[in-house]
XYZ file of C-alpha atoms in Angstrom:
266
model
C 43.263 16.607 13.138
C 45.531 15.724 10.224
C 44.485 12.550 8.475
C 47.033 11.168 5.803
C 46.262 7.988 3.674
C 49.197 6.199 1.822
C 49.682 2.772 -0.033
C 52.762 0.756 0.519
C 53.396 -1.621 -2.172
C 55.037 -4.938 -1.009
C 57.567 -5.932 -3.848
C 57.133 -9.720 -2.534
C 53.466 -9.700 -2.271
C 50.361 -9.279 -4.593
C 48.760 -7.128 -1.782
C 48.586 -3.555 -0.963
C 48.870 -2.402 2.748
C 47.339 0.973 3.344
C 47.884 2.990 6.592
C 45.248 5.593 7.899
C 46.793 7.787 10.492
C 45.016 10.376 12.571
C 47.332 11.776 14.996
C 48.256 9.031 17.342
C 45.584 6.954 15.956
C 46.760 4.155 13.229
C 45.019 1.604 11.388
C 46.007 -0.671 8.786
C 43.929 -2.913 6.598
C 44.830 -5.444 3.538
C 42.968 -5.219 0.076
C 43.952 -7.030 -2.894
C 45.370 -5.070 -5.893
C 42.348 -5.719 -8.069
C 40.022 -4.760 -5.518
C 41.629 -1.387 -4.746
C 41.688 -0.916 -8.700
C 37.997 -1.449 -8.692
C 37.302 1.039 -5.796
C 39.648 3.979 -6.734
C 39.725 4.099 -10.450
C 36.169 3.036 -11.657
C 33.834 3.904 -8.824
C 34.291 5.915 -5.875
C 33.895 3.975 -2.872
C 31.442 1.609 -4.889
C 32.045 -2.076 -5.671
C 30.038 -3.794 -8.349
C 29.225 -7.454 -7.595
C 27.678 -10.221 -9.646
C 26.042 -12.175 -7.195
C 25.682 -15.918 -7.601
C 22.792 -18.099 -7.072
C 22.313 -19.572 -3.779
C 23.521 -16.974 -1.326
C 21.884 -14.114 0.339
C 22.975 -10.428 -0.318
C 24.263 -10.133 3.228
C 26.378 -13.371 2.460
C 28.272 -11.291 0.030
C 29.044 -8.675 2.489
C 30.006 -11.234 4.891
C 32.404 -13.032 2.446
C 34.071 -9.702 1.639
C 34.490 -8.693 5.252
C 35.922 -12.155 5.920
C 38.509 -11.911 3.003
C 39.127 -8.094 3.414
C 37.934 -6.389 6.171
C 40.096 -7.005 9.152
C 41.636 -3.889 10.642
C 44.733 -3.981 13.017
C 43.522 -1.721 15.691
C 44.571 -3.730 18.621
C 41.754 -5.854 18.438
C 40.046 -7.297 15.066
C 37.589 -4.941 13.583
C 35.682 -5.032 10.000
C 36.043 -2.543 7.271
C 32.781 -0.771 6.767
C 30.590 -2.683 4.148
C 26.803 -2.226 2.875
C 24.698 -3.199 0.017
C 21.901 -1.375 -1.940
C 18.907 -3.440 -2.774
C 18.602 -6.935 -1.667
C 18.518 -9.745 -4.025
C 16.847 -12.937 -2.908
C 18.924 -16.174 -2.646
C 17.655 -17.493 -5.949
C 18.448 -14.445 -7.572
C 21.528 -13.570 -9.369
C 22.995 -10.299 -10.792
C 23.941 -6.807 -9.998
C 24.472 -5.862 -6.302
C 25.961 -2.522 -5.436
C 28.296 -2.639 -2.344
C 29.457 0.435 -0.672
C 32.857 0.457 1.134
C 33.627 2.865 3.877
C 32.323 6.184 3.082
C 30.617 4.659 0.043
C 27.841 3.088 2.509
C 26.472 6.392 3.001
C 25.157 6.458 -0.679
C 23.303 3.179 -0.239
C 19.962 5.144 0.321
C 20.351 6.903 -2.859
C 21.033 3.782 -4.874
C 17.741 2.106 -3.541
C 15.817 4.862 -5.473
C 17.238 4.044 -8.691
C 15.166 1.972 -11.315
C 16.189 -1.596 -11.991
C 16.181 -4.002 -14.599
C 15.458 -7.521 -14.598
C 15.345 -10.784 -16.673
C 12.875 -13.163 -15.342
C 11.690 -16.596 -16.373
C 7.944 -16.947 -15.147
C 6.986 -20.575 -14.374
C 3.308 -21.113 -15.456
C 1.331 -23.743 -13.614
C 3.070 -23.369 -10.187
C 2.158 -21.375 -7.293
C 4.292 -21.177 -3.961
C 4.238 -19.509 -0.596
C 7.240 -17.679 -1.370
C 6.678 -16.540 -5.018
C 9.538 -18.466 -6.470
C 10.943 -22.014 -6.297
C 12.326 -21.607 -2.626
C 9.022 -22.024 -1.232
C 6.534 -24.387 -0.291
C 4.432 -25.630 -3.358
C 0.565 -24.546 -2.812
C -0.921 -25.223 -6.354
C 0.077 -27.075 -9.513
C -1.674 -27.305 -12.802
C -0.634 -28.432 -16.195
C -0.167 -25.473 -18.843
C 0.327 -26.895 -22.264
C 2.531 -24.378 -24.249
C 0.125 -24.786 -27.309
C -2.499 -23.245 -25.225
C -0.445 -20.031 -24.354
C -1.124 -17.414 -26.857
C 1.768 -15.046 -27.578
C -0.611 -11.961 -28.207
C -2.474 -12.561 -25.113
C 0.689 -12.671 -22.972
C 1.961 -9.351 -24.590
C -1.312 -7.567 -24.045
C -1.713 -8.595 -20.484
C 1.963 -7.323 -20.071
C 1.381 -4.035 -21.711
C -1.580 -3.294 -19.509
C 0.465 -3.848 -16.490
C 2.930 -0.934 -17.473
C 2.462 2.118 -15.081
C 1.627 2.244 -11.356
C -0.138 -0.769 -10.265
C -1.029 -2.100 -6.758
C -0.223 -5.538 -5.857
C 0.043 -7.577 -2.771
C 3.537 -7.963 -1.402
C 5.066 -11.353 -1.044
C 4.386 -12.913 2.225
C 8.072 -13.739 2.368
C 9.255 -10.244 2.469
C 10.852 -7.560 4.713
C 7.973 -5.242 4.740
C 6.580 -4.840 8.360
C 3.167 -5.506 9.681
C 2.527 -4.480 13.414
C 6.260 -3.889 13.691
C 7.304 -7.020 12.593
C 8.834 -8.002 9.124
C 6.054 -10.515 7.335
C 8.709 -13.268 6.548
C 9.195 -13.697 10.481
C 5.704 -14.095 11.012
C 5.315 -16.427 7.982
C 8.126 -18.606 9.359
C 6.464 -18.739 12.759
C 3.528 -20.197 11.350
C 1.157 -17.361 11.664
C -1.554 -16.401 9.143
C -0.302 -13.496 7.210
C -2.601 -11.123 5.206
C 0.267 -9.401 2.906
C -0.640 -5.641 2.576
C -0.971 -4.096 -1.131
C 1.655 -1.731 -2.426
C 1.829 0.362 -5.223
C 4.641 -0.763 -7.647
C 6.005 0.819 -10.855
C 6.336 -1.156 -14.122
C 8.138 1.110 -16.451
C 8.722 -1.640 -19.248
C 7.805 -5.080 -19.622
C 8.477 -7.280 -22.635
C 7.800 -10.962 -23.844
C 11.045 -12.283 -25.211
C 10.245 -15.948 -25.468
C 7.747 -18.582 -24.599
C 9.287 -21.974 -24.343
C 8.814 -25.571 -23.116
C 11.215 -27.126 -20.476
C 10.362 -30.610 -20.280
C 6.579 -30.575 -19.429
C 6.878 -26.963 -17.930
C 5.808 -23.740 -19.782
C 8.129 -20.634 -19.290
C 7.669 -17.029 -19.958
C 11.196 -15.332 -20.662
C 10.543 -11.603 -19.598
C 12.607 -8.302 -19.223
C 11.053 -5.570 -17.243
C 12.389 -2.278 -15.883
C 10.744 -1.300 -12.641
C 10.779 1.486 -10.067
C 12.231 1.291 -6.475
C 10.427 -0.823 -4.001
C 8.718 -3.284 -6.641
C 8.419 -7.027 -6.099
C 9.271 -9.010 -9.162
C 7.732 -12.286 -7.367
C 4.360 -10.080 -6.994
C 4.451 -9.163 -10.803
C 4.796 -12.749 -11.846
C 1.977 -14.063 -9.626
C -0.256 -11.206 -11.196
C 0.847 -12.294 -14.778
C -0.524 -15.711 -13.948
C -3.780 -14.493 -12.563
C -4.330 -12.308 -15.544
C -3.871 -15.836 -17.685
C -5.958 -17.549 -15.532
C -3.151 -19.975 -14.215
C -0.745 -20.072 -11.303
C 2.605 -18.775 -11.901
C 5.964 -18.168 -9.721
C 9.349 -17.045 -10.446
C 11.985 -19.798 -11.819
C 14.962 -17.588 -12.514
C 15.485 -13.796 -11.811
C 18.778 -11.922 -12.857
C 19.361 -8.262 -12.151
C 21.145 -6.627 -15.014
C 20.897 -2.751 -14.087
C 20.606 -0.291 -11.119
C 20.380 3.062 -12.723
C 23.347 3.459 -15.019
C 25.075 0.700 -13.429
C 25.194 -2.315 -15.493
C 26.056 -6.021 -14.483
C 28.703 -6.022 -17.330
C 30.845 -4.028 -15.432
C 30.528 -6.192 -12.296
C 33.047 -8.435 -10.725
C 32.010 -12.280 -9.911
C 32.583 -12.840 -6.303
C 35.000 -15.548 -6.902
C 37.359 -12.978 -8.817
C 37.209 -10.448 -6.194
């Protein structure tokens, strides 16, 4: 069956209308000129998005589908979209989105190493491992009592493959059910341990925000590594509770957030 694809540029519109014809089967969809440029010139069927704080990774997909993904096929359908590597609602940064055939490549991107910029809050422990959760423990941690050399030594000793407990609020399944679902039901959850890989982890700054002490850290990690687990482990090694305050993903393999578009600009 012959399949043809062509663009029709409407001189009176900032939109491009594409038609995909396979025999008697015809579909049309609308994408903005800017989105088409991103998809066709820079990355083949891949869209790099700088996810904002406060929404889920699937919210990004939902917004893109709502704006660009309606097909005219007798009834409304949605353009096939998917993402590689979930970012928590609290997190910002690079989210790789597959468009059409690009969705088939998402599995390979999941295997790539990732770079994160992390703010670790000392003196607080939550049930989620970040500030979205319920506070379980609070201690006063004076910045003057936090020795930079000791922190660097702790971080250096964590480089490599390390076995850590996964966050209770995660998609890891136990008895066939995601942990977060069991936790939300109020069940007692014993999170399993998992091997995680820390390729590089560096302390950039120790600073004070009001009465809180923050570790500003950058890390390169392997696939399947939970930054929230690392943050809590750093706290344990320092003898204080700890949780993720801010998290930003800046790289996935060779893809850099510098080349990503803000969701509002797509």
